[in-house]
Amino acid sequence: MGLRVFNTLGMRKEEFVPLRDGEVRIYVCGPTVYDFIHIGNARAFIFADIVRRYLEYRGFNVILVSNITDVDDKIIRRSQETGLSMQRISEIYSDAYFEDLDALNVRRPNVSPRATQHISEMIEVIQNLIEKGFAYQVDGDVYFDVLKFEDYGKLSGNKLEALEMGARIEVNPKKRNPADFALWKSRKEGEPAWYSPWGWGRPGWHIECSTMAMKYLGETFDIHMGGKDLIFPHHENEIAQAESLTGKPFARYWLHNEWLTVGGQKMSKSLGNIITVRDALKIYSPQVLRFFLISAHYRSPLDFNKESIEQAKINLEKIFNAIERLLSLKERSERGEDEEFLLAQVREAKKRFEEAMDDDFNTPLAIAAIFDMVRAVNTYVNRNGEIEAATKSEVYETIRVLLEDVLGIKIEVGKREKTRSDIINSLVELILEVRQEMRRRKEWEISDKIRERLQMLGFIIEDTPQGTKWRLKET
Ligand code: AMP
Ligand code: ZN
């Protein structure tokens, strides 16, 4: 079975079939660059990164476009508060955004279009919408007429009547219908403005994404992503604009991630409960943070608290430890009897990993499959000190590809502090070397004593023609 994804458009899991053979085009709503991104935002961007990586693992050529919103009320406000120009504010925070993505090993988008560099394209789209009768101009503002687009509400399930009721509080006499939304906003005092057929002004947020998505990915493309707050009104409006313009479906699959929460509440700037990626990285490594953020399924909320991130840290350590133990096994040319079993277990677990990811990117189950590999490796290392080179590299490569290439978690071995098991391994090797020397000198009493004492400590020692082998008794 192939990949299945939960499509918000239709609210069900569907088989994923890309528009073009072997190629997947993705649009991810990017940040509004007025501040540092927080780890809730990071959850959304990491999830998009994992979708991209997994599709590549599955052999697709992926093109990912993610915008930078660099004209917005929040940026204007920030500029007024700080006295810095709007350009400077967006420059500072878009640089910071890319630095944070890099730190989290989120691969950069193929294209990161900025809204302010696409104003003429947006004006053209708006003009077309007016000509086609989907939009109207009032005193330098342009609004989209939601009643003209029959499918309005198909993504969010919001019925127009409900919207009209809900919108009653915000009465804007310029709008024909309260649910209409702005495509172009006429200039206000102190705001940046561009010249347009409707006078000086600036584009609305929704038109930005529709215009840039179509410019870089075509009128119809495969996947559109973002956090679930974007379903309405942002994505609903993106669909309305694009589909009224082209008469074709806009994005075919809509994927939305759930919240990262704090004490059950959405992490958000307005609630004052955010932790920026920068601050989190002062305490936790990027690997731990990333591992934590994918430890829940993307459609389930994930609560950020000390215990759960500490748990993620411990779990990731277990994975790295097993990899380190595998790598430290001595290599030999022939295959031992436990190795077939180890390989079979690892290959089976790899299949489970793929099945989990094929089932709507179930990362917690995929991680469980990696833990099956970890257990198989540990059992092997407890019983053996050596491994055939080919087995070692197959097991290592399997884990590395899934962990690093697909989940984006760089393996950290070697540069970490030595673990207890490393120290135990080295100590036992040292004691056995001394014992070997005693045997060579025919100091049987001392060499037998060493063996006895090691056995009392739970080590099994076997003298073979190839040398002394040891393992820990299974507990
Ligand atoms: P914004 O810059 O606010 O548009 O957010 C950028 C992305 O982060 C959007 O896809 C949001 O939906 C997403 N996002 C914001 N807060 C959270 C959160 N607490 N948990 C998960 N995703 C979030
Ligand atoms: Zn968007």
Coordinates of C-alpha atoms and ligand atoms in Angstrom, one line a residue:
M1 CA 0.0 0.0 0.0
G2 CA 1.2 3.5 -0.8
L3 CA 1.1 6.7 1.1
R4 CA -2.2 7.8 2.7
V5 CA -2.7 11.3 4.0
F6 CA -5.5 13.0 6.0
N7 CA -6.9 15.7 3.7
T8 CA -8.6 18.5 5.6
L9 CA -10.4 19.1 2.3
G10 CA -13.0 16.3 2.7
M11 CA -11.8 15.4 6.3
R12 CA -10.6 11.9 5.4
K13 CA -7.6 9.8 4.8
E14 CA -6.9 9.4 1.1
E15 CA -4.4 7.7 -1.0
F16 CA -1.7 10.2 -2.1
V17 CA -1.4 10.5 -5.9
P18 CA 0.8 13.3 -7.1
L19 CA -0.3 15.4 -10.1
R20 CA 2.9 14.6 -12.0
D21 CA 4.6 11.3 -12.0
G22 CA 7.5 11.2 -9.5
E23 CA 7.1 14.9 -8.5
V24 CA 5.5 16.5 -5.6
R25 CA 4.9 20.3 -5.3
I26 CA 4.3 21.7 -1.8
Y27 CA 3.4 25.1 -0.4
V28 CA 3.9 25.8 3.2
C29 CA 2.6 29.1 4.8
G30 CA 5.7 30.7 6.2
P31 CA 6.2 33.2 9.0
T32 CA 5.3 36.8 9.4
V33 CA 8.7 38.2 10.2
Y34 CA 8.2 40.5 13.1
D35 CA 9.7 38.4 15.9
F36 CA 11.7 35.2 16.5
I37 CA 9.8 32.0 15.8
H38 CA 8.7 29.9 18.8
I39 CA 8.8 26.2 19.2
G40 CA 5.0 26.0 18.3
N41 CA 5.9 27.5 14.9
A42 CA 8.8 25.1 14.7
R43 CA 6.4 22.2 15.1
A44 CA 4.7 23.3 11.9
F45 CA 7.9 23.8 10.0
I46 CA 9.5 20.5 11.2
F47 CA 6.4 18.6 10.2
A48 CA 6.6 20.1 6.7
D49 CA 10.2 19.2 6.5
I50 CA 9.5 15.6 7.5
V51 CA 6.8 15.3 4.8
R52 CA 9.3 16.6 2.3
R53 CA 12.0 14.2 3.5
Y54 CA 9.8 11.2 3.6
L55 CA 8.5 11.9 0.0
E56 CA 12.1 12.1 -1.1
Y57 CA 12.9 8.9 0.7
R58 CA 10.0 7.4 -1.3
G59 CA 11.7 8.5 -4.5
F60 CA 9.7 11.7 -5.4
N61 CA 11.4 14.8 -6.5
V62 CA 9.9 17.5 -4.1
I63 CA 9.6 21.2 -4.8
L64 CA 8.8 23.1 -1.6
V65 CA 7.9 26.8 -1.6
S66 CA 7.4 28.7 1.6
N67 CA 6.6 32.4 1.7
I68 CA 7.9 35.2 3.9
T69 CA 5.2 37.6 5.0
D70 CA 7.1 40.9 5.1
V71 CA 4.1 43.3 5.0
D72 CA 1.6 43.0 7.8
D73 CA 0.0 44.9 10.6
K74 CA 2.3 43.2 13.1
I75 CA 5.4 44.3 11.3
I76 CA 4.1 47.8 10.9
R77 CA 3.4 48.0 14.7
R78 CA 6.8 46.6 15.5
S79 CA 8.4 49.2 13.2
Q80 CA 6.5 52.0 15.0
E81 CA 7.4 50.7 18.4
T82 CA 11.1 50.3 17.7
G83 CA 11.7 53.2 15.2
L84 CA 13.3 50.7 12.8
S85 CA 12.1 50.7 9.3
M86 CA 9.7 47.9 8.2
Q87 CA 12.4 46.6 5.8
R88 CA 14.9 46.4 8.6
I89 CA 12.5 44.6 11.0
S90 CA 11.7 42.0 8.3
E91 CA 15.3 41.6 7.4
I92 CA 16.3 41.0 11.0
Y93 CA 13.6 38.4 11.7
S94 CA 13.8 36.6 8.3
D95 CA 17.5 36.1 8.8
A96 CA 16.7 34.8 12.3
Y97 CA 14.1 32.5 10.9
F98 CA 16.5 30.9 8.5
E99 CA 19.1 30.6 11.3
D100 CA 16.6 28.8 13.4
L101 CA 15.5 26.5 10.6
D102 CA 19.2 25.7 10.0
A103 CA 19.8 25.0 13.7
L104 CA 16.8 22.6 13.7
N105 CA 18.0 20.9 10.6
V106 CA 14.9 22.0 8.7
R107 CA 16.0 22.1 5.1
R108 CA 15.5 25.5 3.5
P109 CA 12.6 25.7 1.0
N110 CA 13.5 25.6 -2.7
V111 CA 11.9 29.1 -3.0
S112 CA 11.2 31.5 -0.2
P113 CA 9.3 34.3 -1.9
R114 CA 8.8 37.6 -0.1
A115 CA 5.4 39.3 -0.3
T116 CA 6.9 42.7 -1.0
Q117 CA 8.7 41.4 -4.0
H118 CA 5.5 40.2 -5.6
I119 CA 3.2 43.2 -5.3
S120 CA 2.8 43.6 -9.1
E121 CA 1.8 40.0 -9.5
M122 CA -0.8 40.4 -6.7
I123 CA -2.2 43.5 -8.3
E124 CA -2.6 41.6 -11.6
V125 CA -4.5 38.7 -9.8
I126 CA -6.7 41.2 -8.0
Q127 CA -7.5 43.0 -11.3
N128 CA -8.4 39.7 -12.9
L129 CA -10.7 38.9 -10.0
I130 CA -12.5 42.3 -10.4
E131 CA -12.8 41.7 -14.2
K132 CA -14.3 38.2 -13.6
G133 CA -16.8 39.7 -11.2
F134 CA -15.4 38.0 -8.0
A135 CA -14.1 41.2 -6.4
Y136 CA -15.2 44.8 -6.1
Q137 CA -13.6 48.1 -5.3
V138 CA -14.8 50.6 -2.7
D139 CA -12.9 53.8 -1.9
G140 CA -9.5 52.4 -2.8
D141 CA -10.2 49.0 -1.0
V142 CA -10.8 45.9 -2.9
Y143 CA -12.9 43.0 -1.4
F144 CA -13.5 39.5 -2.5
D145 CA -17.2 38.8 -2.9
V146 CA -17.7 35.4 -1.1
L147 CA -21.2 35.0 -2.4
K148 CA -19.8 34.7 -5.9
F149 CA -17.7 31.7 -5.1
E150 CA -20.0 28.7 -4.7
D151 CA -17.6 26.5 -2.9
Y152 CA -16.8 29.0 -0.2
G153 CA -16.5 27.1 3.1
K154 CA -15.5 23.7 1.5
L155 CA -12.3 23.5 3.4
S156 CA -13.3 24.7 6.8
G157 CA -16.9 23.6 6.7
N158 CA -17.9 27.2 7.7
K159 CA -21.3 27.9 6.2
L160 CA -21.8 31.4 4.9
E161 CA -24.9 32.1 7.0
A162 CA -22.9 31.2 10.1
L163 CA -20.1 33.5 9.0
E164 CA -22.5 36.4 8.4
M165 CA -24.0 35.9 11.9
G166 CA -20.5 35.7 13.4
A167 CA -19.3 38.7 11.6
R168 CA -22.1 41.0 12.8
I169 CA -19.9 42.6 15.4
E170 CA -17.4 43.9 12.9
V171 CA -19.6 46.1 10.7
N172 CA -17.8 47.4 7.7
P173 CA -20.3 49.4 5.6
K174 CA -18.0 49.1 2.6
K175 CA -18.5 45.4 2.3
R176 CA -21.4 43.9 0.4
N177 CA -21.3 41.0 2.8
P178 CA -19.8 40.8 6.3
A179 CA -17.8 37.7 5.2
D180 CA -16.1 39.4 2.3
F181 CA -12.4 39.9 2.8
A182 CA -9.9 42.5 1.7
L183 CA -7.7 41.8 -1.3
W184 CA -6.3 45.3 -1.3
K185 CA -6.2 47.8 1.6
S186 CA -6.1 51.6 0.9
R187 CA -3.2 53.4 2.5
K188 CA -3.4 54.6 6.1
E189 CA -1.3 57.2 7.7
G190 CA 2.2 55.8 8.5
E191 CA 1.8 52.6 6.6
P192 CA 3.8 51.4 3.6
A193 CA 2.0 51.6 0.3
W194 CA 2.4 50.7 -3.3
Y195 CA 0.7 52.3 -6.3
S196 CA -2.2 50.3 -7.9
P197 CA -5.1 50.9 -10.2
W198 CA -7.1 51.6 -7.0
G199 CA -4.7 54.1 -5.6
W200 CA -1.9 53.7 -3.0
G201 CA -2.3 50.8 -0.7
R202 CA -1.1 47.3 0.2
P203 CA -2.2 43.7 -0.4
G204 CA -4.2 41.6 2.0
W205 CA -2.5 38.6 3.6
H206 CA -4.5 35.9 1.7
I207 CA -3.8 37.1 -1.8
E208 CA -0.1 36.9 -1.0
C209 CA -0.1 33.1 -0.6
S210 CA -2.5 32.4 -3.6
T211 CA -0.4 34.6 -5.9
M212 CA 3.0 33.2 -4.9
A213 CA 1.9 29.6 -4.7
M214 CA 0.5 29.8 -8.3
K215 CA 3.5 31.6 -9.5
Y216 CA 6.0 29.0 -8.3
L217 CA 4.0 25.8 -8.3
G218 CA 1.3 26.3 -11.0
E219 CA -2.4 26.8 -10.8
T220 CA -2.9 23.3 -9.4
F221 CA -0.3 21.7 -7.1
D222 CA -0.1 18.8 -4.7
I223 CA 0.1 19.7 -1.0
H224 CA -0.6 22.9 1.0
M225 CA 0.4 22.9 4.6
G226 CA 0.3 25.0 7.8
G227 CA -1.0 24.9 11.4
K228 CA -4.7 24.4 11.9
D229 CA -5.4 28.0 12.7
L230 CA -4.8 28.7 9.0
I231 CA -7.7 26.6 7.8
F232 CA -10.1 29.5 8.4
P233 CA -10.0 32.2 7.1
H234 CA -6.6 32.0 5.5
H235 CA -6.7 28.8 3.5
E236 CA -10.4 29.1 2.8
N237 CA -9.7 32.5 1.3
E238 CA -6.7 31.3 -0.6
I239 CA -8.9 28.6 -2.3
A240 CA -11.6 31.1 -3.1
Q241 CA -9.2 33.6 -4.7
A242 CA -7.2 31.0 -6.7
E243 CA -10.1 28.8 -7.9
S244 CA -12.3 31.7 -8.9
L245 CA -9.4 33.0 -11.0
T246 CA -8.4 29.8 -12.7
G247 CA -11.6 27.7 -12.5
K248 CA -9.3 24.8 -11.5
P249 CA -8.6 23.1 -8.2
F250 CA -5.9 24.9 -6.2
A251 CA -4.1 22.5 -3.8
R252 CA -5.2 18.9 -3.9
Y253 CA -4.2 17.8 -0.4
W254 CA -4.4 20.1 2.6
L255 CA -2.4 19.0 5.7
H256 CA -2.8 20.9 9.0
N257 CA -0.8 20.3 12.2
E258 CA -2.3 20.5 15.7
W259 CA -1.0 22.7 18.4
L260 CA 2.0 22.6 20.5
T261 CA 0.5 23.4 23.9
V262 CA 1.7 24.6 27.3
G263 CA -0.5 23.3 30.1
G264 CA -3.1 22.4 27.5
Q265 CA -3.2 25.9 26.0
K266 CA -2.0 26.7 22.5
M267 CA 1.6 28.2 22.6
S268 CA 1.1 31.6 21.1
K269 CA 2.5 35.1 21.5
S270 CA -0.8 36.6 22.5
L271 CA -1.1 34.2 25.4
G272 CA 2.4 35.1 26.5
N273 CA 3.4 31.4 26.9
I274 CA 5.9 31.1 24.1
I275 CA 9.5 29.8 24.1
T276 CA 11.5 30.9 21.2
V277 CA 13.5 28.3 19.3
R278 CA 16.6 30.3 20.3
D279 CA 15.9 30.1 24.0
A280 CA 14.9 26.4 23.8
L281 CA 18.2 25.7 22.0
K282 CA 20.1 27.2 25.0
I283 CA 18.8 24.3 27.1
Y284 CA 18.2 21.4 24.7
S285 CA 20.2 20.2 21.7
P286 CA 18.5 20.6 18.3
Q287 CA 18.2 16.8 18.1
V288 CA 16.3 16.6 21.4
L289 CA 14.0 19.4 20.5
R290 CA 13.3 18.0 17.1
F291 CA 12.8 14.5 18.5
F292 CA 10.4 15.9 21.1
L293 CA 8.4 17.8 18.5
I294 CA 7.8 14.7 16.4
S295 CA 7.1 12.4 19.3
A296 CA 3.3 12.9 18.8
H297 CA 1.3 12.5 15.6
Y298 CA 1.0 15.8 13.8
R299 CA -2.8 15.7 14.2
S300 CA -2.6 15.3 18.0
P301 CA -1.8 18.1 20.4
L302 CA 1.6 17.9 22.0
D303 CA 2.2 19.5 25.4
F304 CA 5.5 21.1 26.1
N305 CA 6.7 20.5 29.7
K306 CA 9.9 19.7 31.4
E307 CA 9.0 16.0 32.0
S308 CA 8.1 15.2 28.4
I309 CA 11.1 16.9 26.9
E310 CA 13.4 15.2 29.4
Q311 CA 11.8 11.9 28.5
A312 CA 12.5 12.7 24.8
K313 CA 16.1 13.4 25.8
I314 CA 16.5 10.0 27.6
N315 CA 14.8 8.2 24.7
L316 CA 17.1 9.7 22.1
E317 CA 20.1 8.9 24.3
K318 CA 19.0 5.3 24.2
I319 CA 19.0 5.3 20.4
F320 CA 22.5 7.0 20.2
N321 CA 23.9 4.6 22.8
A322 CA 22.8 1.5 20.9
I323 CA 24.3 3.0 17.7
E324 CA 27.6 3.7 19.6
R325 CA 27.6 0.1 20.9
L326 CA 27.1 -1.2 17.4
L327 CA 29.8 0.9 16.0
S328 CA 32.3 -0.2 18.7
L329 CA 31.9 -3.9 17.9
K330 CA 35.0 -5.5 16.5
E331 CA 34.7 -6.4 12.8
R332 CA 35.3 -9.8 11.5
S333 CA 35.0 -11.4 8.1
E334 CA 32.5 -14.2 8.7
R335 CA 28.9 -13.9 9.8
G336 CA 28.0 -15.2 13.2
E337 CA 24.8 -17.1 14.1
D338 CA 23.2 -14.2 15.9
E339 CA 23.7 -11.9 13.0
E340 CA 21.0 -13.4 10.7
F341 CA 18.5 -12.8 13.5
L342 CA 19.7 -9.3 14.1
L343 CA 19.4 -8.5 10.3
A344 CA 16.0 -10.1 10.1
Q345 CA 14.7 -8.0 13.0
V346 CA 16.2 -4.8 11.6
R347 CA 14.7 -5.4 8.2
E348 CA 11.3 -6.1 9.7
A349 CA 11.4 -3.0 11.8
K350 CA 12.3 -0.9 8.7
K351 CA 9.1 -2.2 7.1
R352 CA 7.2 -1.1 10.2
F353 CA 8.8 2.3 10.0
E354 CA 7.7 2.7 6.4
E355 CA 4.2 1.5 7.1
A356 CA 3.9 4.0 9.9
M357 CA 5.0 6.9 7.8
D358 CA 2.8 5.7 4.9
D359 CA -0.1 5.9 7.3
D360 CA -0.5 9.7 7.4
F361 CA 3.1 10.3 8.7
N362 CA 2.7 8.5 12.0
T363 CA 6.0 9.6 13.5
P364 CA 5.4 8.1 17.0
L365 CA 4.9 4.7 15.5
A366 CA 7.9 5.2 13.2
I367 CA 10.0 6.0 16.3
A368 CA 8.7 2.9 17.9
A369 CA 10.0 0.9 15.0
I370 CA 13.4 2.5 15.5
F371 CA 13.3 1.4 19.1
D372 CA 12.7 -2.2 17.9
M373 CA 16.0 -1.8 16.1
V374 CA 17.6 -0.5 19.2
R375 CA 16.5 -3.5 21.2
A376 CA 17.7 -5.9 18.6
V377 CA 21.1 -4.2 18.5
N378 CA 21.4 -4.2 22.3
T379 CA 20.5 -7.8 22.6
Y380 CA 23.2 -8.6 20.0
V381 CA 25.9 -6.5 21.6
N382 CA 25.1 -8.1 25.0
R383 CA 25.9 -11.5 23.6
N384 CA 28.6 -10.7 21.1
G385 CA 31.8 -8.6 20.9
E386 CA 32.2 -9.0 17.2
I387 CA 30.2 -8.6 14.0
E388 CA 30.7 -9.1 10.3
A389 CA 31.6 -5.8 8.7
A390 CA 28.7 -6.1 6.1
T391 CA 26.1 -6.7 8.9
K392 CA 27.4 -3.8 10.9
S393 CA 27.1 -1.5 7.9
E394 CA 23.7 -2.7 6.9
V395 CA 22.3 -2.2 10.4
Y396 CA 24.0 1.2 10.8
E397 CA 22.9 2.5 7.4
T398 CA 19.3 1.4 8.0
I399 CA 19.1 3.3 11.2
R400 CA 21.1 6.3 9.9
V401 CA 18.9 6.8 6.8
L402 CA 15.7 6.6 8.8
L403 CA 16.9 8.8 11.7
E404 CA 19.0 11.3 9.8
D405 CA 17.6 11.5 6.2
V406 CA 13.9 11.0 7.0
L407 CA 13.4 12.3 10.6
G408 CA 16.2 14.8 10.2
I409 CA 17.9 13.9 13.5
K410 CA 21.6 13.9 13.2
I411 CA 23.3 11.0 15.0
E412 CA 25.6 12.1 17.7
V413 CA 28.2 9.6 18.6
G414 CA 31.8 10.0 19.5
K415 CA 31.6 13.6 20.5
R416 CA 29.2 12.9 23.4
E417 CA 30.5 12.1 26.8
K418 CA 31.4 8.5 27.3
T419 CA 28.5 6.5 28.5
R420 CA 28.6 4.0 31.4
S421 CA 28.4 1.1 29.0
D422 CA 31.4 2.4 27.0
I423 CA 33.4 2.6 30.2
I424 CA 32.4 -0.9 31.3
N425 CA 33.3 -2.3 27.9
S426 CA 36.8 -0.7 28.0
L427 CA 37.3 -1.9 31.6
V428 CA 36.4 -5.5 30.9
E429 CA 38.7 -5.4 27.8
L430 CA 41.5 -4.1 30.0
I431 CA 41.0 -6.8 32.7
L432 CA 40.9 -9.5 30.1
E433 CA 44.1 -8.3 28.6
V434 CA 45.8 -8.5 32.0
R435 CA 44.4 -12.0 32.5
Q436 CA 45.7 -13.1 29.1
E437 CA 49.2 -11.9 30.1
M438 CA 48.9 -13.9 33.4
R439 CA 48.0 -17.0 31.4
R440 CA 50.9 -16.5 29.1
R441 CA 53.2 -16.3 32.2
K442 CA 51.4 -19.4 33.6
E443 CA 50.1 -17.5 36.6
W444 CA 47.1 -19.7 36.7
E445 CA 46.0 -18.8 40.2
I446 CA 45.7 -15.1 39.3
S447 CA 44.1 -15.6 35.9
D448 CA 41.5 -18.0 37.3
K449 CA 40.7 -15.6 40.1
I450 CA 40.1 -12.8 37.6
R451 CA 37.8 -15.1 35.6
E452 CA 35.9 -16.2 38.8
R453 CA 35.4 -12.6 40.0
L454 CA 34.2 -11.5 36.6
Q455 CA 31.7 -14.3 36.6
M456 CA 30.5 -13.3 40.0
L457 CA 29.9 -9.9 38.6
G458 CA 27.7 -11.3 35.9
F459 CA 30.1 -11.7 33.0
I460 CA 30.3 -14.9 30.9
I461 CA 33.9 -15.6 29.9
E462 CA 34.8 -18.1 27.2
D463 CA 38.3 -18.9 26.2
T464 CA 38.2 -19.9 22.5
P465 CA 40.9 -20.6 19.9
Q466 CA 40.2 -17.0 18.6
G467 CA 40.8 -15.5 22.0
T468 CA 38.7 -14.7 25.0
K469 CA 35.1 -13.8 24.4
W470 CA 32.9 -12.1 27.0
R471 CA 29.3 -11.0 27.3
L472 CA 27.0 -9.9 30.1
K473 CA 24.5 -12.4 31.4
E474 CA 21.0 -11.5 30.3
T475 CA 19.0 -10.1 33.1
Ligands
AMP1 P1 2.5 32.5 12.1 O1 3.9 33.2 11.9 O2 1.8 32.9 13.3 O3 1.7 32.5 10.8 O4 2.9 30.9 12.3 C1 3.7 30.1 11.4 C2 3.2 28.7 11.5 O5 3.2 28.1 12.8 C3 1.7 28.6 11.0 O6 1.6 27.4 10.2 C4 1.0 28.4 12.3 O7 -0.2 27.7 12.1 C5 1.9 27.6 13.1 N1 1.7 27.6 14.6 C6 1.6 28.8 15.3 N2 1.5 28.4 16.6 C7 1.5 27.1 16.7 C8 1.5 26.1 17.8 N3 1.3 26.5 19.1 N4 1.6 24.8 17.5 C9 1.7 24.4 16.2 N5 1.8 25.2 15.2 C10 1.7 26.6 15.4
ZN2 ZN -0.4 31.4 3.6

